[in-house]
Amino acid sequence: MLLQPITLVAMYLTIWWTVIFAILPLGSRSHAEEGIEVKDGGDPGAPVTLNLKKKAITTTWVSAIVFAVLVFIIECGWF
């Protein structure tokens, strides 16, 4: 079965958004964990540094691997 390009794009974007929510908390330290006092109504559970660029890059390559495996499984007829 040959997957259509729009289906492949939709699959990749769905995988990407799922993976980013799994990657976001990895390596994050909150203000409370760092012992930093939060002022002006800030949330003590908020991360000190986000590192969004690094996490977006990590999400992209992890998603590419998951996507490739999923497409392989579908194309082989195992799913």
Tab-separated table of N, CA, C and O in Angstrom:
chain	number	residue	atom	x	y	z
A	1	MET	N	0.844	-1.177	0.000
A	1	MET	CA	0.000	0.000	0.000
A	1	MET	C	0.891	1.243	0.000
A	1	MET	O	1.774	1.378	0.840
A	2	LEU	N	0.650	2.119	-0.937
A	2	LEU	CA	1.438	3.343	-1.039
A	2	LEU	C	0.719	4.471	-0.309
A	2	LEU	O	-0.427	4.782	-0.607
A	3	LEU	N	1.389	5.053	0.664
A	3	LEU	CA	0.800	6.150	1.432
A	3	LEU	C	0.882	7.452	0.638
A	3	LEU	O	1.872	7.734	-0.022
A	4	GLN	N	-0.155	8.240	0.716
A	4	GLN	CA	-0.219	9.524	0.023
A	4	GLN	C	0.612	10.573	0.771
A	4	GLN	O	0.756	10.495	1.996
A	5	PRO	N	1.161	11.559	0.053
A	5	PRO	CA	1.999	12.576	0.704
A	5	PRO	C	1.291	13.334	1.832
A	5	PRO	O	1.898	13.594	2.864
A	6	ILE	N	0.026	13.666	1.651
A	6	ILE	CA	-0.680	14.402	2.707
A	6	ILE	C	-0.842	13.534	3.955
A	6	ILE	O	-0.784	14.023	5.085
A	7	THR	N	-1.005	12.233	3.752
A	7	THR	CA	-1.091	11.306	4.880
A	7	THR	C	0.242	11.242	5.615
A	7	THR	O	0.279	11.230	6.851
A	8	LEU	N	1.334	11.209	4.861
A	8	LEU	CA	2.663	11.171	5.475
A	8	LEU	C	2.942	12.433	6.279
A	8	LEU	O	3.474	12.366	7.390
A	9	VAL	N	2.562	13.583	5.730
A	9	VAL	CA	2.761	14.855	6.448
A	9	VAL	C	1.932	14.874	7.726
A	9	VAL	O	2.422	15.255	8.795
A	10	ALA	N	0.681	14.442	7.634
A	10	ALA	CA	-0.190	14.416	8.812
A	10	ALA	C	0.356	13.454	9.870
A	10	ALA	O	0.336	13.776	11.071
A	11	MET	N	0.868	12.306	9.428
A	11	MET	CA	1.451	11.347	10.371
A	11	MET	C	2.665	11.950	11.072
A	11	MET	O	2.804	11.839	12.292
A	12	TYR	N	3.563	12.579	10.299
A	12	TYR	CA	4.778	13.146	10.890
A	12	TYR	C	4.444	14.254	11.888
A	12	TYR	O	5.016	14.308	12.974
A	13	LEU	N	3.527	15.135	11.516
A	13	LEU	CA	3.177	16.236	12.424
A	13	LEU	C	2.527	15.721	13.712
A	13	LEU	O	2.790	16.249	14.795
A	14	THR	N	1.696	14.696	13.588
A	14	THR	CA	1.079	14.107	14.779
A	14	THR	C	2.145	13.480	15.680
A	14	THR	O	2.130	13.668	16.906
A	15	ILE	N	3.074	12.757	15.073
A	15	ILE	CA	4.170	12.157	15.838
A	15	ILE	C	5.021	13.248	16.472
A	15	ILE	O	5.403	13.155	17.645
A	16	TRP	N	5.334	14.314	15.713
A	16	TRP	CA	6.183	15.399	16.223
A	16	TRP	C	5.563	16.034	17.460
A	16	TRP	O	6.237	16.239	18.467
A	17	TRP	N	4.271	16.358	17.407
A	17	TRP	CA	3.619	17.002	18.544
A	17	TRP	C	3.517	16.065	19.739
A	17	TRP	O	3.607	16.495	20.888
A	18	THR	N	3.334	14.783	19.486
A	18	THR	CA	3.297	13.828	20.589
A	18	THR	C	4.664	13.721	21.254
A	18	THR	O	4.774	13.717	22.482
A	19	VAL	N	5.712	13.664	20.437
A	19	VAL	CA	7.071	13.524	20.960
A	19	VAL	C	7.514	14.783	21.708
A	19	VAL	O	8.181	14.693	22.736
A	20	ILE	N	7.140	15.963	21.238
A	20	ILE	CA	7.593	17.185	21.921
A	20	ILE	C	7.050	17.237	23.347
A	20	ILE	O	7.738	17.684	24.265
A	21	PHE	N	5.816	16.745	23.551
A	21	PHE	CA	5.285	16.745	24.910
A	21	PHE	C	5.991	15.720	25.791
A	21	PHE	O	5.991	15.847	27.012
A	22	ALA	N	6.597	14.717	25.189
A	22	ALA	CA	7.393	13.757	25.959
A	22	ALA	C	8.791	14.302	26.237
A	22	ALA	O	9.384	14.018	27.280
A	23	ILE	N	9.331	15.109	25.325
A	23	ILE	CA	10.695	15.643	25.435
A	23	ILE	C	10.763	16.877	26.345
A	23	ILE	O	11.754	17.087	27.047
A	24	LEU	N	9.731	17.696	26.360
A	24	LEU	CA	9.773	18.968	27.096
A	24	LEU	C	10.220	18.847	28.555
A	24	LEU	O	11.042	19.641	29.005
A	25	PRO	N	9.721	17.905	29.342
A	25	PRO	CA	10.151	17.881	30.744
A	25	PRO	C	11.547	17.309	30.976
A	25	PRO	O	12.085	17.455	32.076
A	26	LEU	N	12.134	16.674	29.969
A	26	LEU	CA	13.446	16.050	30.171
A	26	LEU	C	14.529	17.099	30.400
A	26	LEU	O	14.678	18.037	29.611
A	27	GLY	N	15.266	16.970	31.462
A	27	GLY	CA	16.385	17.859	31.755
A	27	GLY	C	15.996	19.216	32.310
A	27	GLY	O	16.855	20.073	32.489
A	28	SER	N	14.722	19.431	32.564
A	28	SER	CA	14.276	20.719	33.100
A	28	SER	C	14.356	20.714	34.618
A	28	SER	O	13.999	19.738	35.267
A	29	ARG	N	14.830	21.825	35.163
A	29	ARG	CA	14.880	21.996	36.619
A	29	ARG	C	14.048	23.224	36.967
A	29	ARG	O	14.198	24.281	36.362
A	30	SER	N	13.181	23.052	37.948
A	30	SER	CA	12.294	24.141	38.339
A	30	SER	C	13.012	25.115	39.273
A	30	SER	O	14.091	24.822	39.801
A	31	HIS	N	12.381	26.260	39.477
A	31	HIS	CA	12.914	27.243	40.419
A	31	HIS	C	12.993	26.643	41.826
A	31	HIS	O	13.944	26.888	42.557
A	32	ALA	N	11.991	25.850	42.189
A	32	ALA	CA	11.974	25.232	43.517
A	32	ALA	C	13.129	24.243	43.671
A	32	ALA	O	13.777	24.192	44.719
A	33	GLU	N	13.407	23.454	42.630
A	33	GLU	CA	14.511	22.493	42.687
A	33	GLU	C	15.864	23.192	42.749
A	33	GLU	O	16.798	22.691	43.369
A	34	GLU	N	15.973	24.341	42.108
A	34	GLU	CA	17.228	25.100	42.099
A	34	GLU	C	17.388	25.956	43.351
A	34	GLU	O	18.450	26.524	43.579
A	35	GLY	N	16.316	26.100	44.129
A	35	GLY	CA	16.382	26.911	45.337
A	35	GLY	C	16.305	28.405	45.062
A	35	GLY	O	16.738	29.219	45.868
A	36	ILE	N	15.731	28.762	43.927
A	36	ILE	CA	15.589	30.174	43.552
A	36	ILE	C	14.225	30.663	44.029
A	36	ILE	O	13.198	30.050	43.743
A	37	GLU	N	14.229	31.783	44.724
A	37	GLU	CA	12.975	32.342	45.207
A	37	GLU	C	12.263	33.047	44.060
A	37	GLU	O	12.843	33.855	43.334
A	38	VAL	N	10.977	32.734	43.901
A	38	VAL	CA	10.175	33.324	42.825
A	38	VAL	C	9.438	34.528	43.374
A	38	VAL	O	8.830	34.465	44.440
A	39	LYS	N	9.474	35.630	42.628
A	39	LYS	CA	8.802	36.862	43.058
A	39	LYS	C	7.761	37.266	42.021
A	39	LYS	O	7.745	36.757	40.901
A	40	ASP	N	6.918	38.186	42.385
A	40	ASP	CA	5.927	38.786	41.495
A	40	ASP	C	4.961	37.776	40.899
A	40	ASP	O	4.610	37.839	39.719
A	41	GLY	N	4.535	36.793	41.685
A	41	GLY	CA	3.505	35.860	41.244
A	41	GLY	C	3.966	34.776	40.293
A	41	GLY	O	3.150	34.116	39.669
A	42	GLY	N	5.267	34.588	40.167
A	42	GLY	CA	5.780	33.522	39.307
A	42	GLY	C	5.506	32.153	39.892
A	42	GLY	O	5.284	31.989	41.084
A	43	ASP	N	5.508	31.142	39.037
A	43	ASP	CA	5.255	29.771	39.488
A	43	ASP	C	6.575	29.109	39.868
A	43	ASP	O	7.493	29.047	39.059
A	44	PRO	N	6.682	28.590	41.098
A	44	PRO	CA	7.927	27.943	41.509
A	44	PRO	C	8.211	26.649	40.737
A	44	PRO	O	9.327	26.167	40.706
A	45	GLY	N	7.186	26.098	40.065
A	45	GLY	CA	7.382	24.890	39.276
A	45	GLY	C	7.816	25.158	37.849
A	45	GLY	O	8.081	24.236	37.084
A	46	ALA	N	7.911	26.437	37.467
A	46	ALA	CA	8.321	26.784	36.109
A	46	ALA	C	9.807	26.498	35.919
A	46	ALA	O	10.606	26.675	36.832
A	47	PRO	N	10.201	26.025	34.728
A	47	PRO	CA	11.618	25.723	34.503
A	47	PRO	C	12.489	26.978	34.524
A	47	PRO	O	12.055	28.050	34.119
A	48	VAL	N	13.722	26.808	35.003
A	48	VAL	CA	14.664	27.923	35.047
A	48	VAL	C	15.100	28.276	33.622
A	48	VAL	O	15.085	29.425	33.218
A	49	THR	N	15.514	27.279	32.856
A	49	THR	CA	15.868	27.483	31.447
A	49	THR	C	15.075	26.491	30.608
A	49	THR	O	14.927	25.328	30.974
A	50	LEU	N	14.588	26.953	29.462
A	50	LEU	CA	13.743	26.103	28.635
A	50	LEU	C	14.522	25.253	27.635
A	50	LEU	O	14.147	24.123	27.367
A	51	ASN	N	15.581	25.801	27.043
A	51	ASN	CA	16.348	25.097	26.012
A	51	ASN	C	15.448	24.619	24.875
A	51	ASN	O	15.548	23.483	24.424
A	52	LEU	N	14.555	25.494	24.393
A	52	LEU	CA	13.586	25.097	23.387
A	52	LEU	C	14.220	24.706	22.061
A	52	LEU	O	13.744	23.785	21.396
A	53	LYS	N	15.294	25.387	21.668
A	53	LYS	CA	15.940	25.051	20.394
A	53	LYS	C	16.496	23.627	20.437
A	53	LYS	O	16.285	22.837	19.509
A	54	LYS	N	17.180	23.280	21.516
A	54	LYS	CA	17.738	21.938	21.672
A	54	LYS	C	16.626	20.888	21.713
A	54	LYS	O	16.737	19.828	21.101
A	55	LYS	N	15.542	21.203	22.418
A	55	LYS	CA	14.437	20.258	22.525
A	55	LYS	C	13.701	20.103	21.196
A	55	LYS	O	13.245	19.014	20.863
A	56	ALA	N	13.598	21.174	20.416
A	56	ALA	CA	12.964	21.089	19.099
A	56	ALA	C	13.803	20.229	18.153
A	56	ALA	O	13.260	19.425	17.389
A	57	ILE	N	15.112	20.387	18.215
A	57	ILE	CA	16.001	19.565	17.380
A	57	ILE	C	15.909	18.100	17.794
A	57	ILE	O	15.807	17.209	16.947
A	58	THR	N	15.936	17.846	19.090
A	58	THR	CA	15.815	16.472	19.590
A	58	THR	C	14.476	15.873	19.184
A	58	THR	O	14.405	14.723	18.733
A	59	THR	N	13.415	16.649	19.302
A	59	THR	CA	12.090	16.185	18.911
A	59	THR	C	12.048	15.834	17.431
A	59	THR	O	11.461	14.825	17.044
A	60	THR	N	12.701	16.637	16.609
A	60	THR	CA	12.682	16.408	15.168
A	60	THR	C	13.353	15.095	14.795
A	60	THR	O	12.798	14.308	14.021
A	61	TRP	N	14.537	14.814	15.356
A	61	TRP	CA	15.197	13.563	14.961
A	61	TRP	C	14.547	12.341	15.591
A	61	TRP	O	14.477	11.275	14.982
A	62	VAL	N	14.029	12.463	16.824
A	62	VAL	CA	13.317	11.334	17.433
A	62	VAL	C	12.041	11.050	16.634
A	62	VAL	O	11.717	9.886	16.351
A	63	SER	N	11.341	12.097	16.237
A	63	SER	CA	10.127	11.936	15.434
A	63	SER	C	10.434	11.307	14.090
A	63	SER	O	9.656	10.483	13.595
A	64	ALA	N	11.551	11.681	13.489
A	64	ALA	CA	11.931	11.103	12.196
A	64	ALA	C	12.162	9.603	12.317
A	64	ALA	O	11.750	8.826	11.443
A	65	ILE	N	12.792	9.182	13.398
A	65	ILE	CA	13.033	7.748	13.608
A	65	ILE	C	11.714	7.010	13.830
A	65	ILE	O	11.463	5.967	13.213
A	66	VAL	N	10.861	7.538	14.691
A	66	VAL	CA	9.564	6.910	14.955
A	66	VAL	C	8.731	6.860	13.671
A	66	VAL	O	8.102	5.847	13.348
A	67	PHE	N	8.751	7.949	12.908
A	67	PHE	CA	8.012	8.030	11.646
A	67	PHE	C	8.515	6.986	10.652
A	67	PHE	O	7.719	6.282	10.023
A	68	ALA	N	9.832	6.861	10.518
A	68	ALA	CA	10.406	5.888	9.583
A	68	ALA	C	10.016	4.462	9.964
A	68	ALA	O	9.659	3.651	9.098
A	69	VAL	N	10.070	4.154	11.242
A	69	VAL	CA	9.689	2.814	11.706
A	69	VAL	C	8.207	2.562	11.430
A	69	VAL	O	7.825	1.485	10.943
A	70	LEU	N	7.373	3.538	11.711
A	70	LEU	CA	5.942	3.388	11.493
A	70	LEU	C	5.615	3.205	10.007
A	70	LEU	O	4.827	2.331	9.641
A	71	VAL	N	6.229	4.008	9.149
A	71	VAL	CA	6.000	3.872	7.704
A	71	VAL	C	6.485	2.509	7.223
A	71	VAL	O	5.819	1.844	6.422
A	72	PHE	N	7.623	2.059	7.719
A	72	PHE	CA	8.144	0.738	7.349
A	72	PHE	C	7.152	-0.362	7.728
A	72	PHE	O	6.851	-1.255	6.933
A	73	ILE	N	6.620	-0.290	8.945
A	73	ILE	CA	5.653	-1.290	9.414
A	73	ILE	C	4.390	-1.270	8.559
A	73	ILE	O	3.868	-2.320	8.180
A	74	ILE	N	3.908	-0.082	8.217
A	74	ILE	CA	2.706	0.019	7.397
A	74	ILE	C	2.956	-0.494	5.992
A	74	ILE	O	2.153	-1.252	5.437
A	75	GLU	N	4.075	-0.094	5.396
A	75	GLU	CA	4.389	-0.512	4.022
A	75	GLU	C	4.647	-2.013	3.917
A	75	GLU	O	4.376	-2.612	2.881
A	76	CYS	N	5.162	-2.628	4.954
A	76	CYS	CA	5.403	-4.079	4.945
A	76	CYS	C	4.127	-4.865	5.157
A	76	CYS	O	4.118	-6.084	4.976
A	77	GLY	N	3.072	-4.189	5.558
A	77	GLY	CA	1.804	-4.864	5.775
A	77	GLY	C	1.687	-5.513	7.140
A	77	GLY	O	0.808	-6.346	7.365
A	78	TRP	N	2.558	-5.162	8.057
A	78	TRP	CA	2.513	-5.724	9.397
A	78	TRP	C	1.451	-5.078	10.260
A	78	TRP	O	1.143	-5.544	11.350
A	79	PHE	N	0.921	-3.937	9.789
A	79	PHE	CA	-0.082	-3.220	10.571
A	79	PHE	C	-1.313	-3.034	9.722
A	79	PHE	O	-1.295	-2.662	8.615
